[in-house]
mmCIF file of C-alpha atoms in Angstrom:
data_model
loop_
_atom_site.group_PDB
_atom_site.id
_atom_site.type_symbol
_atom_site.label_atom_id
_atom_site.label_comp_id
_atom_site.label_asym_id
_atom_site.label_seq_id
_atom_site.Cartn_x
_atom_site.Cartn_y
_atom_site.Cartn_z
ATOM 1 C CA UNK A 12 102.448 87.913 132.615
ATOM 2 C CA UNK A 13 102.997 89.590 129.290
ATOM 3 C CA UNK A 14 103.734 93.296 129.296
ATOM 4 C CA UNK A 15 100.513 95.280 128.591
ATOM 5 C CA UNK A 16 100.664 98.163 126.105
ATOM 6 C CA UNK A 17 99.108 101.415 127.170
ATOM 7 C CA UNK A 18 95.629 102.271 125.916
ATOM 8 C CA UNK A 19 96.086 103.873 122.592
ATOM 9 C CA UNK A 20 93.579 105.739 120.344
ATOM 10 C CA UNK A 21 92.120 103.773 117.533
ATOM 11 C CA UNK A 22 91.913 105.800 114.349
ATOM 12 C CA UNK A 23 88.809 105.267 112.222
ATOM 13 C CA UNK A 24 89.583 107.357 109.268
ATOM 14 C CA UNK A 25 92.571 108.401 107.217
ATOM 15 C CA UNK A 26 92.057 112.062 108.134
ATOM 16 C CA UNK A 27 92.187 111.267 111.941
ATOM 17 C CA UNK A 28 95.311 109.167 111.532
ATOM 18 C CA UNK A 29 96.964 111.793 109.402
ATOM 19 C CA UNK A 30 96.327 114.523 111.921
ATOM 20 C CA UNK A 31 97.404 112.265 114.822
ATOM 21 C CA UNK A 32 100.678 111.585 113.072
ATOM 22 C CA UNK A 33 101.387 115.274 112.443
ATOM 23 C CA UNK A 34 100.738 116.194 116.063
ATOM 24 C CA UNK A 35 103.020 113.266 117.337
ATOM 25 C CA UNK A 36 105.884 115.085 115.636
ATOM 26 C CA UNK A 37 106.386 117.495 112.762
ATOM 27 C CA UNK A 38 109.484 115.433 111.774
ATOM 28 C CA UNK A 39 107.689 112.296 111.032
ATOM 29 C CA UNK A 40 107.856 112.573 107.192
ATOM 30 C CA UNK A 41 111.524 113.361 107.026
ATOM 31 C CA UNK A 42 113.106 112.731 110.297
ATOM 32 C CA UNK A 43 111.624 109.322 110.917
ATOM 33 C CA UNK A 44 114.274 107.871 108.564
ATOM 34 C CA UNK A 45 117.005 109.379 110.724
ATOM 35 C CA UNK A 46 115.965 108.347 114.066
ATOM 36 C CA UNK A 47 117.503 105.155 115.088
ATOM 37 C CA UNK A 48 116.053 103.060 117.914
ATOM 38 C CA UNK A 49 115.751 99.352 118.277
ATOM 39 C CA UNK A 50 112.222 98.664 117.130
ATOM 40 C CA UNK A 51 112.080 95.004 115.961
ATOM 41 C CA UNK A 52 114.681 92.273 115.605
ATOM 42 C CA UNK A 53 113.112 89.945 113.024
ATOM 43 C CA UNK A 54 116.403 88.000 112.891
ATOM 44 C CA UNK A 55 119.276 89.901 114.522
ATOM 45 C CA UNK A 56 121.303 86.660 114.306
ATOM 46 C CA UNK A 57 124.563 85.859 115.919
ATOM 47 C CA UNK A 58 126.126 85.880 112.441
ATOM 48 C CA UNK A 59 126.227 89.659 112.738
ATOM 49 C CA UNK A 60 129.035 89.140 115.312
ATOM 50 C CA UNK A 61 130.612 86.363 113.475
ATOM 51 C CA UNK A 62 130.858 88.749 110.425
ATOM 52 C CA UNK A 63 132.224 91.623 112.393
ATOM 53 C CA UNK A 64 134.710 89.949 114.656
ATOM 54 C CA UNK A 65 136.671 88.406 111.748
ATOM 55 C CA UNK A 66 137.961 91.829 110.484
ATOM 56 C CA UNK A 67 137.741 94.062 113.503
ATOM 57 C CA UNK A 68 140.851 96.022 114.054
ATOM 58 C CA UNK A 69 141.701 99.606 114.755
ATOM 59 C CA UNK A 70 141.425 101.489 111.379
ATOM 60 C CA UNK A 71 143.366 104.698 110.934
ATOM 61 C CA UNK A 72 141.446 105.905 107.959
ATOM 62 C CA UNK A 73 138.029 105.436 106.304
ATOM 63 C CA UNK A 74 137.258 102.072 105.108
ATOM 64 C CA UNK A 75 135.167 101.268 102.045
ATOM 65 C CA UNK A 76 133.262 98.051 101.508
ATOM 66 C CA UNK A 77 136.031 96.813 99.325
ATOM 67 C CA UNK A 78 138.075 96.198 102.592
ATOM 68 C CA UNK A 79 135.653 93.714 103.764
ATOM 69 C CA UNK A 80 136.427 90.126 103.084
ATOM 70 C CA UNK A 81 134.036 88.486 100.621
ATOM 71 C CA UNK A 82 134.161 85.104 102.415
ATOM 72 C CA UNK A 83 135.078 83.525 105.668
ATOM 73 C CA UNK A 84 134.694 80.553 107.768
ATOM 74 C CA UNK A 85 132.067 80.914 110.513
ATOM 75 C CA UNK A 86 133.658 77.920 112.309
ATOM 76 C CA UNK A 87 137.061 79.521 112.625
ATOM 77 C CA UNK A 88 135.423 82.690 113.545
ATOM 78 C CA UNK A 89 133.363 81.110 116.259
ATOM 79 C CA UNK A 90 136.509 79.451 117.856
ATOM 80 C CA UNK A 91 138.342 82.857 117.856
ATOM 81 C CA UNK A 92 135.679 84.896 119.550
ATOM 82 C CA UNK A 93 135.749 85.571 123.299
ATOM 83 C CA UNK A 94 132.011 86.152 123.761
ATOM 84 C CA UNK A 95 132.372 87.860 127.157
ATOM 85 C CA UNK A 96 133.992 90.745 125.299
ATOM 86 C CA UNK A 97 130.736 91.339 123.349
ATOM 87 C CA UNK A 98 127.226 92.416 124.359
ATOM 88 C CA UNK A 99 123.925 93.522 122.716
ATOM 89 C CA UNK A 100 123.095 96.820 124.280
ATOM 90 C CA UNK A 101 119.723 98.401 124.294
ATOM 91 C CA UNK A 102 118.170 101.315 126.148
ATOM 92 C CA UNK A 103 114.585 102.118 127.101
ATOM 93 C CA UNK A 104 113.003 105.446 128.129
ATOM 94 C CA UNK A 105 109.341 104.548 128.100
ATOM 95 C CA UNK A 106 107.046 101.490 128.096
ATOM 96 C CA UNK A 107 106.599 101.254 124.383
ATOM 97 C CA UNK A 108 110.343 100.786 123.944
ATOM 98 C CA UNK A 109 110.357 98.533 126.829
ATOM 99 C CA UNK A 110 107.967 96.189 125.050
ATOM 100 C CA UNK A 111 110.180 96.431 121.878
ATOM 101 C CA UNK A 112 113.262 95.622 123.853
ATOM 102 C CA UNK A 113 111.507 92.448 125.263
ATOM 103 C CA UNK A 114 110.810 91.318 121.610
ATOM 104 C CA UNK A 115 114.453 91.841 120.695
ATOM 105 C CA UNK A 116 115.672 89.888 123.746
ATOM 106 C CA UNK A 117 113.150 87.089 123.127
ATOM 107 C CA UNK A 118 114.662 86.794 119.558
ATOM 108 C CA UNK A 119 118.265 86.770 120.818
ATOM 109 C CA UNK A 120 117.325 84.140 123.419
ATOM 110 C CA UNK A 121 115.576 82.066 120.686
ATOM 111 C CA UNK A 122 118.556 82.126 118.364
ATOM 112 C CA UNK A 123 120.893 81.273 121.283
ATOM 113 C CA UNK A 124 123.081 84.188 120.883
ATOM 114 C CA UNK A 125 126.351 83.881 122.878
ATOM 115 C CA UNK A 126 127.075 87.652 123.498
ATOM 116 C CA UNK A 127 125.783 89.212 126.761
ATOM 117 C CA UNK A 128 122.508 91.058 126.661
ATOM 118 C CA UNK A 129 122.519 94.389 128.418
ATOM 119 C CA UNK A 130 119.531 96.593 128.938
ATOM 120 C CA UNK A 131 119.846 100.243 130.194
ATOM 121 C CA UNK A 132 116.636 101.400 131.823
ATOM 122 C CA UNK A 133 115.491 104.434 133.942
ATOM 123 C CA UNK A 134 116.476 104.031 137.503
ATOM 124 C CA UNK A 135 113.014 105.217 138.449
ATOM 125 C CA UNK A 136 111.679 101.793 137.539
ATOM 126 C CA UNK A 137 111.951 99.453 140.516
ATOM 127 C CA UNK A 138 112.741 95.874 139.646
ATOM 128 C CA UNK A 139 111.745 93.004 141.931
ATOM 129 C CA UNK A 140 114.378 90.566 143.165
ATOM 130 C CA UNK A 141 114.212 87.070 141.866
ATOM 131 C CA UNK A 142 111.377 85.080 143.450
ATOM 132 C CA UNK A 143 109.942 88.287 144.934
ATOM 133 C CA UNK A 144 106.240 88.732 144.713
ATOM 134 C CA UNK A 145 105.040 91.386 142.249
ATOM 135 C CA UNK A 146 102.476 92.814 144.574
ATOM 136 C CA UNK A 147 103.252 96.700 144.396
ATOM 137 C CA UNK A 148 105.706 96.378 141.470
ATOM 138 C CA UNK A 149 104.861 98.319 138.255
ATOM 139 C CA UNK A 150 104.301 96.769 134.933
ATOM 140 C CA UNK A 151 107.513 98.222 133.923
ATOM 141 C CA UNK A 152 109.278 96.546 136.751
ATOM 142 C CA UNK A 153 107.663 93.191 136.086
ATOM 143 C CA UNK A 154 108.641 93.460 132.316
ATOM 144 C CA UNK A 155 112.287 94.193 133.346
ATOM 145 C CA UNK A 156 112.279 91.254 135.724
ATOM 146 C CA UNK A 157 110.977 89.078 132.861
ATOM 147 C CA UNK A 158 113.770 90.234 130.496
ATOM 148 C CA UNK A 159 116.338 89.370 133.325
ATOM 149 C CA UNK A 160 114.839 86.030 134.372
ATOM 150 C CA UNK A 161 113.686 84.585 130.984
ATOM 151 C CA UNK A 162 116.138 86.071 128.585
ATOM 152 C CA UNK A 163 119.316 86.495 130.766
ATOM 153 C CA UNK A 164 119.451 90.209 130.373
ATOM 154 C CA UNK A 165 121.815 92.192 132.461
ATOM 155 C CA UNK A 166 119.944 95.129 133.793
ATOM 156 C CA UNK A 167 121.799 98.505 134.167
ATOM 157 C CA UNK A 168 119.806 101.213 135.835
ATOM 158 C CA UNK A 169 120.794 104.600 134.473
ATOM 159 C CA UNK A 170 119.882 108.261 135.419
ATOM 160 C CA UNK A 171 118.167 109.728 132.451
ATOM 161 C CA UNK A 172 120.392 112.790 131.626
ATOM 162 C CA UNK A 173 118.929 116.123 130.486
ATOM 163 C CA UNK A 174 120.642 117.401 127.310
ATOM 164 C CA UNK A 175 119.746 121.108 127.476
ATOM 165 C CA UNK A 176 121.022 121.879 124.043
ATOM 166 C CA UNK A 177 118.077 119.911 122.648
ATOM 167 C CA UNK A 178 115.691 122.633 123.917
ATOM 168 C CA UNK A 179 112.212 121.388 124.346
ATOM 169 C CA UNK A 180 112.448 118.718 121.639
ATOM 170 C CA UNK A 181 111.947 115.521 123.728
ATOM 171 C CA UNK A 182 112.402 113.311 120.651
ATOM 172 C CA UNK A 183 115.808 114.767 120.100
ATOM 173 C CA UNK A 184 116.619 114.526 123.821
ATOM 174 C CA UNK A 185 115.548 110.755 123.822
ATOM 175 C CA UNK A 186 117.705 110.072 120.668
ATOM 176 C CA UNK A 187 120.849 111.044 122.554
ATOM 177 C CA UNK A 188 120.321 108.375 125.350
ATOM 178 C CA UNK A 189 121.461 105.551 123.103
ATOM 179 C CA UNK A 190 124.899 107.191 123.043
ATOM 180 C CA UNK A 191 125.306 106.294 126.739
ATOM 181 C CA UNK A 192 126.439 103.014 125.488
ATOM 182 C CA UNK A 193 129.834 104.607 125.025
ATOM 183 C CA UNK A 194 130.032 105.275 128.785
ATOM 184 C CA UNK A 195 129.457 101.777 129.953
ATOM 185 C CA UNK A 196 133.167 100.648 130.333
ATOM 186 C CA UNK A 197 137.744 100.618 127.364
ATOM 187 C CA UNK A 198 139.369 102.790 122.247
ATOM 188 C CA UNK A 199 138.127 100.929 119.387
ATOM 189 C CA UNK A 200 136.616 101.722 116.022
ATOM 190 C CA UNK A 201 132.952 102.371 115.582
ATOM 191 C CA UNK A 202 131.193 100.286 112.941
ATOM 192 C CA UNK A 203 127.887 101.524 111.331
ATOM 193 C CA UNK A 204 125.980 100.580 108.246
ATOM 194 C CA UNK A 205 125.459 102.913 105.287
ATOM 195 C CA UNK A 206 122.171 104.996 105.433
ATOM 196 C CA UNK A 207 121.385 103.976 101.908
ATOM 197 C CA UNK A 208 118.109 105.781 101.746
ATOM 198 C CA UNK A 209 119.656 109.333 102.003
ATOM 199 C CA UNK A 210 120.942 111.379 99.137
ATOM 200 C CA UNK A 211 124.391 112.095 100.579
ATOM 201 C CA UNK A 212 126.789 109.501 102.081
ATOM 202 C CA UNK A 213 125.781 109.166 105.689
ATOM 203 C CA UNK A 214 126.120 106.340 108.340
ATOM 204 C CA UNK A 215 123.121 105.057 110.095
ATOM 205 C CA UNK A 216 122.981 104.390 114.004
ATOM 206 C CA UNK A 217 120.163 101.951 113.982
ATOM 207 C CA UNK A 218 122.775 99.216 114.336
ATOM 208 C CA UNK A 219 126.143 100.018 115.982
ATOM 209 C CA UNK A 220 129.288 98.041 117.030
ATOM 210 C CA UNK A 221 131.078 100.069 119.587
ATOM 211 C CA UNK A 222 133.651 99.436 122.293
ATOM 212 C CA UNK A 223 132.681 101.576 125.287
ATOM 213 C CA UNK A 224 135.255 104.268 126.139
ATOM 214 C CA UNK A 225 135.071 107.134 128.659
ATOM 215 C CA UNK A 226 137.501 109.108 126.398
ATOM 216 C CA UNK A 227 134.923 108.688 123.487
ATOM 217 C CA UNK A 228 132.091 109.531 125.802
ATOM 218 C CA UNK A 229 133.775 112.770 126.674
ATOM 219 C CA UNK A 230 134.137 113.586 123.023
ATOM 220 C CA UNK A 231 130.341 112.824 122.438
ATOM 221 C CA UNK A 232 129.406 115.053 125.374
ATOM 222 C CA UNK A 233 131.309 117.957 123.911
ATOM 223 C CA UNK A 234 129.412 117.582 120.585
ATOM 224 C CA UNK A 235 126.098 117.390 122.466
ATOM 225 C CA UNK A 236 126.673 120.873 123.980
ATOM 226 C CA UNK A 237 126.911 122.411 120.563
ATOM 227 C CA UNK A 238 124.008 124.314 118.932
ATOM 228 C CA UNK A 239 124.296 122.285 115.735
ATOM 229 C CA UNK A 240 124.732 118.895 117.405
ATOM 230 C CA UNK A 241 121.534 117.465 115.645
ATOM 231 C CA UNK A 242 120.300 114.026 116.553
ATOM 232 C CA UNK A 243 122.170 110.860 117.704
ATOM 233 C CA UNK A 244 122.877 110.016 113.994
ATOM 234 C CA UNK A 245 124.315 113.445 113.193
ATOM 235 C CA UNK A 246 126.491 113.228 116.355
ATOM 236 C CA UNK A 247 128.004 109.950 115.423
ATOM 237 C CA UNK A 248 128.675 110.996 111.845
ATOM 238 C CA UNK A 249 130.440 114.296 113.122
ATOM 239 C CA UNK A 250 132.851 112.166 115.129
ATOM 240 C CA UNK A 251 133.315 108.940 113.086
ATOM 241 C CA UNK A 252 132.097 109.388 109.488
ATOM 242 C CA UNK A 253 135.718 109.368 108.174
ATOM 243 C CA UNK A 254 137.131 106.841 110.641
ATOM 244 C CA UNK A 255 134.695 104.144 111.402
ATOM 245 C CA UNK A 256 134.221 100.915 109.599
ATOM 246 C CA UNK A 257 131.215 100.668 107.108
ATOM 247 C CA UNK A 258 129.045 97.679 107.422
ATOM 248 C CA UNK A 259 127.039 96.754 104.430
ATOM 249 C CA UNK A 260 123.494 97.666 104.878
ATOM 250 C CA UNK A 261 122.370 94.577 102.950
ATOM 251 C CA UNK A 262 121.372 92.225 104.591
ATOM 252 C CA UNK A 263 121.830 93.841 107.925
ATOM 253 C CA UNK A 264 119.260 96.600 107.824
ATOM 254 C CA UNK A 265 116.091 97.269 105.740
ATOM 255 C CA UNK A 266 113.494 100.063 106.212
ATOM 256 C CA UNK A 267 109.893 98.895 105.807
ATOM 257 C CA UNK A 268 109.297 101.867 103.529
ATOM 258 C CA UNK A 269 111.486 100.254 100.984
ATOM 259 C CA UNK A 270 108.792 97.674 100.266
ATOM 260 C CA UNK A 271 106.426 100.476 99.349
ATOM 261 C CA UNK A 272 108.840 102.195 96.975
ATOM 262 C CA UNK A 273 109.253 101.567 93.306
ATOM 263 C CA UNK A 274 112.976 102.530 92.823
ATOM 264 C CA UNK A 275 115.273 100.029 94.739
ATOM 265 C CA UNK A 276 118.587 101.013 93.249
ATOM 266 C CA UNK A 277 119.679 102.675 96.569
ATOM 267 C CA UNK A 278 119.232 99.544 98.551
ATOM 268 C CA UNK A 279 120.553 97.191 95.814
ATOM 269 C CA UNK A 280 123.479 99.423 94.797
ATOM 270 C CA UNK A 281 123.689 97.444 91.543
ATOM 271 C CA UNK A 282 121.645 96.189 88.512
ATOM 272 C CA UNK A 283 120.420 93.340 90.748
ATOM 273 C CA UNK A 284 116.877 92.459 90.421
ATOM 274 C CA UNK A 285 114.687 93.324 93.274
ATOM 275 C CA UNK A 286 113.206 90.359 94.967
ATOM 276 C CA UNK A 287 111.084 91.360 98.025
ATOM 277 C CA UNK A 288 110.604 87.764 99.082
ATOM 278 C CA UNK A 289 114.214 86.945 99.176
ATOM 279 C CA UNK A 290 115.252 90.271 100.801
ATOM 280 C CA UNK A 291 112.561 90.023 103.491
ATOM 281 C CA UNK A 292 113.771 86.470 104.299
ATOM 282 C CA UNK A 293 117.562 87.390 104.477
ATOM 283 C CA UNK A 294 117.473 90.721 106.292
ATOM 284 C CA UNK A 295 118.746 90.686 109.905
ATOM 285 C CA UNK A 296 117.176 93.817 111.329
ATOM 286 C CA UNK A 297 114.088 95.550 110.214
ATOM 287 C CA UNK A 298 113.572 99.205 111.068
ATOM 288 C CA UNK A 299 109.902 100.431 110.927
ATOM 289 C CA UNK A 300 110.220 103.712 109.206
ATOM 290 C CA UNK A 301 107.354 104.028 106.847
ATOM 291 C CA UNK A 302 105.678 107.459 106.781
ATOM 292 C CA UNK A 303 102.785 108.152 106.609
ATOM 293 C CA UNK A 304 102.386 104.881 108.422
ATOM 294 C CA UNK A 305 102.858 105.382 112.225
ATOM 295 C CA UNK A 306 105.004 103.167 114.434
ATOM 296 C CA UNK A 307 103.564 99.799 114.644
ATOM 297 C CA UNK A 308 102.497 100.039 118.292
ATOM 298 C CA UNK A 309 100.051 102.765 117.238
ATOM 299 C CA UNK A 310 96.864 101.040 116.065
ATOM 300 C CA UNK A 311 95.265 102.296 112.797
ATOM 301 C CA UNK A 312 92.012 101.284 111.112
ATOM 302 C CA UNK A 313 92.140 98.577 108.569
ATOM 303 C CA UNK A 314 91.138 100.789 105.775
ATOM 304 C CA UNK A 315 93.981 103.234 106.531
ATOM 305 C CA UNK A 316 96.533 100.375 106.447
ATOM 306 C CA UNK A 317 95.132 99.003 103.290
ATOM 307 C CA UNK A 318 95.333 102.346 101.545
ATOM 308 C CA UNK A 319 99.066 102.594 102.262
ATOM 309 C CA UNK A 320 100.184 99.076 101.623
ATOM 310 C CA UNK A 321 102.267 98.491 98.431
ATOM 311 C CA UNK A 322 100.559 98.239 95.175
ATOM 312 C CA UNK A 323 100.470 95.159 93.087
ATOM 313 C CA UNK A 324 102.904 95.163 90.137
ATOM 314 C CA UNK A 325 101.539 94.318 86.615
ATOM 315 C CA UNK A 326 104.178 91.799 85.189
ATOM 316 C CA UNK A 327 101.968 90.188 82.563
ATOM 317 C CA UNK A 328 99.997 92.945 80.692
ATOM 318 C CA UNK A 329 97.111 92.746 83.138
ATOM 319 C CA UNK A 330 97.139 88.901 83.188
ATOM 320 C CA UNK A 331 99.600 88.519 85.951
ATOM 321 C CA UNK A 332 100.377 90.558 89.055
ATOM 322 C CA UNK A 333 103.396 90.507 91.372
ATOM 323 C CA UNK A 334 102.207 90.664 94.894
ATOM 324 C CA UNK A 335 105.665 90.015 96.681
ATOM 325 C CA UNK A 336 106.094 93.631 97.840
ATOM 326 C CA UNK A 337 102.688 93.814 99.287
ATOM 327 C CA UNK A 338 103.027 90.258 100.864
ATOM 328 C CA UNK A 339 106.415 91.086 102.295
ATOM 329 C CA UNK A 340 105.255 94.402 103.783
ATOM 330 C CA UNK A 341 102.224 92.890 105.282
ATOM 331 C CA UNK A 342 104.142 90.000 106.527
ATOM 332 C CA UNK A 343 106.591 92.153 108.522
ATOM 333 C CA UNK A 344 103.725 93.923 110.269
ATOM 334 C CA UNK A 345 102.003 90.645 111.036
ATOM 335 C CA UNK A 346 105.111 89.063 112.253
ATOM 336 C CA UNK A 347 105.726 91.939 114.619
ATOM 337 C CA UNK A 348 102.306 91.549 115.971
ATOM 338 C CA UNK A 349 102.783 87.744 116.392
ATOM 339 C CA UNK A 350 105.938 88.204 118.326
ATOM 340 C CA UNK A 351 104.382 90.929 120.461
ATOM 341 C CA UNK A 352 101.590 88.586 121.385
ATOM 342 C CA UNK A 353 103.999 85.796 122.375
ATOM 343 C CA UNK A 354 106.095 87.882 124.729
#
């Protein structure tokens, strides 16, 4: 039985949708780019670990992209990897993110990823044992059981901690829970991609490579108690910005909002020609951050979505239009819905 999404409002006008988005969080326009949660794995391929494991050591100083090898043998890398030392780790705090985690696990299972798959979830959700009837089990419990039984996820119940310094900001509190991955088990570098969409150099926490460490978790807890701790991304940059390994954002992460933009130099980082079709095909992880569009599990009217999709680009003096950005953008949302329907 597929996990059922909660009944959500269907917005019939741009004005209603705009107001709903503003009420959902005053940070939507600016902060959506800085919140990092696993939304959709359109191809979080095992090649990510192939790539990382070949140059993973303990850096003593900041590394630039020049330190990363330009070529490597995936065959030799595969032979050198002890997959039991690696795991894809996710956390869920509500049923929306439980649905998204199910989609990611399905993709990892489909691509036959060799690393473990760990899902941290609220201990308040009761999970049935294998072969147990689901009579009085909640929808959340049934979904967790599905992730365990169909996609080989290792379920780790956690007590959702309260971070008092976050005040009444629930979004900020929820962003901290991802950092619990550091507290799962022994000191290694942290590897993060560059948050290419920001003006200043900053590292993005949407995709992380970490080795759990109680020592590092204690350092993180100390920062969380500070008045200026910020969100999870700020916490990680405070501790690791000048020490961690920088992963190239291309092709490992893409914001959907980039397909609606006209200036792509931040993503490309060079004079390379923007090719939305090629980039959409190569990217490993898509982060739905696309204000004023809401998150993809919030339904909007067709006319609202049509009003905010990328424009056609005139490439032939009115005789020829480039539709690649629009097609790529629409395709990502359609693919998300297709995967959602399948799981």
